[in-house]
Short mmCIF file of C-alpha atoms in Angstrom, two decimals:
data_model
loop_
_atom_site.label_atom_id
_atom_site.label_comp_id
_atom_site.label_asym_id
_atom_site.label_seq_id
_atom_site.Cartn_x
_atom_site.Cartn_y
_atom_site.Cartn_z
CA ALA A 7 85.20 115.00 117.88
CA SER A 8 83.82 113.88 114.51
CA LEU A 9 80.03 113.52 114.04
CA GLU A 10 80.62 109.66 113.80
CA ALA A 11 82.45 109.82 117.15
CA GLN A 12 79.33 111.58 118.53
CA GLY A 13 77.14 108.82 117.30
CA ILE A 14 75.60 111.08 114.64
CA ASP A 15 74.78 109.54 111.05
CA PRO A 16 74.46 112.78 108.87
CA PRO A 17 73.02 110.85 105.95
CA LYS A 18 70.40 109.35 108.13
CA LEU A 19 69.69 112.74 109.70
CA ALA A 20 69.31 114.22 106.15
CA VAL A 21 66.95 111.42 105.13
CA GLY A 22 64.94 111.62 108.07
CA TYR A 23 64.60 115.56 107.93
CA VAL A 24 63.76 115.51 104.34
CA ARG A 25 61.16 112.95 104.86
CA GLU A 26 59.69 115.02 107.50
CA LEU A 27 59.23 117.70 105.20
CA GLY A 28 57.27 115.68 102.89
CA LEU A 29 60.12 115.43 100.23
CA GLU A 30 62.02 112.87 98.39
CA PHE A 31 65.75 112.22 99.12
CA HIS A 32 67.88 111.65 96.04
CA ALA A 33 71.37 111.19 96.98
CA GLY A 34 74.21 112.82 94.73
CA TYR A 35 77.43 111.31 94.10
CA ARG A 36 80.52 112.69 92.23
CA LEU A 37 82.27 110.37 90.21
CA ASN A 38 85.61 111.43 91.32
CA MET A 39 84.66 110.15 94.72
CA GLY A 40 83.68 113.25 96.55
CA PHE A 41 80.14 114.29 97.67
CA MET A 42 78.28 111.68 99.81
CA ASP A 43 81.22 109.42 99.92
CA MET A 44 80.93 107.14 102.75
CA THR A 45 84.38 105.62 102.78
CA PRO A 46 86.79 106.85 105.68
CA MET A 47 88.54 109.97 104.71
CA GLU A 48 92.02 108.17 104.79
CA GLU A 49 90.72 105.95 101.99
CA ARG A 50 89.38 108.59 99.72
CA SER A 51 92.05 110.95 100.10
CA PHE A 52 94.71 111.26 97.55
CA ASN A 53 97.10 109.66 99.84
CA GLY A 54 94.66 106.53 100.57
CA PRO A 55 94.91 103.14 99.23
CA PHE A 56 92.77 103.64 96.25
CA TYR A 57 94.29 106.78 95.00
CA THR A 58 97.75 105.28 95.60
CA HIS A 59 97.01 102.57 93.07
CA PRO A 60 98.70 104.12 90.15
CA GLU A 61 97.50 101.34 87.64
CA TRP A 62 93.84 102.70 88.33
CA ARG A 63 94.43 106.19 87.41
CA CYS A 64 93.51 108.17 84.23
CA ILE A 65 96.40 108.35 81.90
CA ASP A 66 96.71 111.17 79.39
CA ARG A 67 97.79 110.50 75.67
CA ASP A 68 101.39 110.97 76.62
CA GLY A 69 101.29 108.41 79.50
CA ARG A 70 101.30 110.93 82.25
CA ASP A 71 99.12 110.24 85.40
CA VAL A 72 96.47 113.00 85.98
CA GLY A 73 95.65 112.02 89.45
CA ARG A 74 91.95 110.79 88.86
CA LEU A 75 90.78 107.34 89.23
CA SER A 76 89.52 105.67 85.95
CA TYR A 77 86.49 103.90 85.48
CA ALA A 78 88.08 101.79 82.90
CA PHE A 79 89.39 99.76 85.84
CA PRO A 80 86.88 97.04 87.32
CA GLY A 81 88.67 97.78 90.84
CA VAL A 82 87.42 101.42 90.61
CA ARG A 83 84.04 100.55 89.66
CA GLN A 84 83.62 97.95 92.41
CA LEU A 85 84.88 100.40 94.89
CA VAL A 86 82.20 103.16 93.74
CA MET A 87 79.70 100.34 93.48
CA SER A 88 80.33 99.45 97.16
CA ILE A 89 79.91 103.06 98.23
CA LEU A 90 76.70 103.40 96.07
CA ARG A 91 75.19 100.47 97.78
CA GLU A 92 76.00 102.04 101.10
CA ILE A 93 74.28 105.10 100.15
CA ALA A 94 71.04 103.22 99.03
CA ALA A 95 71.07 101.51 102.09
CA TYR A 96 69.61 104.72 103.70
CA ASP A 97 66.53 104.25 101.89
CA ILE A 98 67.08 106.97 99.41
CA ASP A 99 64.33 107.69 96.85
CA GLY A 100 66.81 108.03 93.94
CA LEU A 101 70.43 108.53 92.91
CA CYS A 102 71.94 111.44 91.12
CA LEU A 103 75.26 110.83 89.48
CA LEU A 104 77.45 114.06 88.95
CA HIS A 105 79.37 113.29 85.90
CA ASN A 106 80.13 116.80 85.39
CA ARG A 107 82.04 117.44 88.33
CA GLN A 108 85.90 117.37 87.72
CA PRO A 109 86.08 114.99 84.79
CA PRO A 110 87.77 113.13 83.18
CA HIS A 111 86.76 109.83 84.45
CA VAL A 112 88.56 107.96 81.58
CA MET A 113 91.26 108.88 79.27
CA TYR A 114 93.80 106.54 77.66
CA GLU A 115 94.10 103.77 80.25
CA ALA A 116 95.39 100.38 79.08
CA PRO A 117 92.14 98.43 78.89
CA LEU A 118 90.67 101.12 76.75
CA VAL A 119 93.80 101.47 74.62
CA GLU A 120 94.31 97.64 74.20
CA GLY A 121 90.52 97.19 73.54
CA PHE A 122 90.49 99.69 70.99
CA GLU A 123 93.63 98.42 69.29
CA ALA A 124 92.44 94.93 69.25
CA GLU A 125 89.03 96.18 67.60
CA THR A 126 90.50 98.60 65.28
CA GLY A 127 94.24 98.01 64.63
CA LEU A 128 94.71 101.66 65.58
CA ASP A 129 96.63 103.11 68.58
CA PRO A 130 94.32 105.94 69.81
CA ARG A 131 97.18 107.82 71.16
CA THR A 132 98.45 108.60 67.48
CA LEU A 133 94.88 109.83 66.51
CA GLU A 134 93.59 113.30 66.61
CA GLU A 135 92.24 113.92 70.28
CA ARG A 136 88.62 114.14 69.05
CA ASP A 137 88.87 111.18 66.85
CA GLY A 138 85.03 109.92 66.91
CA ARG A 139 86.28 106.53 66.68
CA TRP A 140 88.17 106.60 69.68
CA LEU A 141 85.69 108.77 71.63
CA ARG A 142 82.87 106.40 70.88
CA TYR A 143 84.88 103.43 71.91
CA ARG A 144 85.97 104.73 75.39
CA CYS A 145 82.38 105.42 76.25
CA VAL A 146 82.37 101.72 76.98
CA ALA A 147 83.83 102.17 80.53
CA LEU A 148 81.19 104.51 81.61
CA THR A 149 78.44 102.64 80.05
CA THR A 150 79.55 99.42 81.82
CA PHE A 151 79.43 101.47 85.01
CA MET A 152 76.10 102.90 84.53
CA ARG A 153 74.71 99.23 83.67
CA GLU A 154 76.45 97.98 87.03
CA VAL A 155 74.68 100.99 88.82
CA ARG A 156 71.20 100.26 87.00
CA ALA A 157 71.62 96.25 88.12
CA ALA A 158 72.63 97.14 91.73
CA LEU A 159 69.86 99.53 92.34
CA ASP A 160 67.40 97.38 90.77
CA GLU A 161 68.56 94.65 93.22
CA ILE A 162 68.16 97.01 96.22
CA GLY A 163 64.75 98.28 94.76
CA ALA A 164 63.33 94.90 94.25
CA ARG A 165 64.08 94.19 98.09
CA ASN A 166 62.43 97.40 98.96
CA GLY A 167 59.45 96.92 96.63
CA ARG A 168 60.23 99.85 94.50
CA ARG A 169 62.58 100.87 91.71
CA LEU A 170 65.01 103.50 92.42
CA PRO A 171 65.51 106.31 89.69
CA ILE A 172 68.92 107.21 88.49
CA SER A 173 69.34 110.78 87.23
CA ALA A 174 72.70 112.41 86.18
CA TRP A 175 74.20 115.76 85.74
CA VAL A 176 76.14 115.74 82.50
CA MET A 177 78.05 118.33 80.19
CA GLY A 178 76.24 120.76 78.11
CA SER A 179 76.36 119.28 74.50
CA LYS A 180 76.64 115.86 73.06
CA ALA A 181 79.98 116.35 71.57
CA GLU A 182 81.40 117.35 75.21
CA ASN A 183 79.62 114.34 76.70
CA VAL A 184 81.30 111.86 74.17
CA PHE A 185 84.49 113.67 74.71
CA TYR A 186 84.52 112.70 78.38
CA GLY A 187 83.24 109.16 77.66
CA LEU A 188 79.49 109.67 78.35
CA ASP A 189 77.17 108.00 75.73
CA LEU A 190 73.95 109.62 76.84
#
């Protein structure tokens, strides 16, 4: 039987144990919806309802689905925000977002391509893969997500009387971060 079926709440136990040791508990979350994911397994598997939304997946420059959810879509960000809110309800001391675990989290999805075309008149799929104009533009998706995370944690922190810090694991260089949509 699963831990949940046995009445065991692993995150609650982990937070309690860490507090008994006199330490802070900072929850980690992989942006590709892995570690500390509170959704039921059937919803987060590649066969679940969110992964089977082809319109929410990362698309490469040739239009191929790469099997990852894209943060360019509000539905993806809303799903992840619901998970992060649930994690924060465990009275954590901070949140660590693992941007470096199995990127990409944005590529050539329609909202980004269309926005870039409207702003510049250029189709990013015809530019060099590392064209700085396109790479800087597509950072908007993860920047929007990070602002949403900060706002949600500020709201939760205000109720709890403290501000919850956000930390992040990122790539090793500025160029690599921007390539993966992170404007640090």
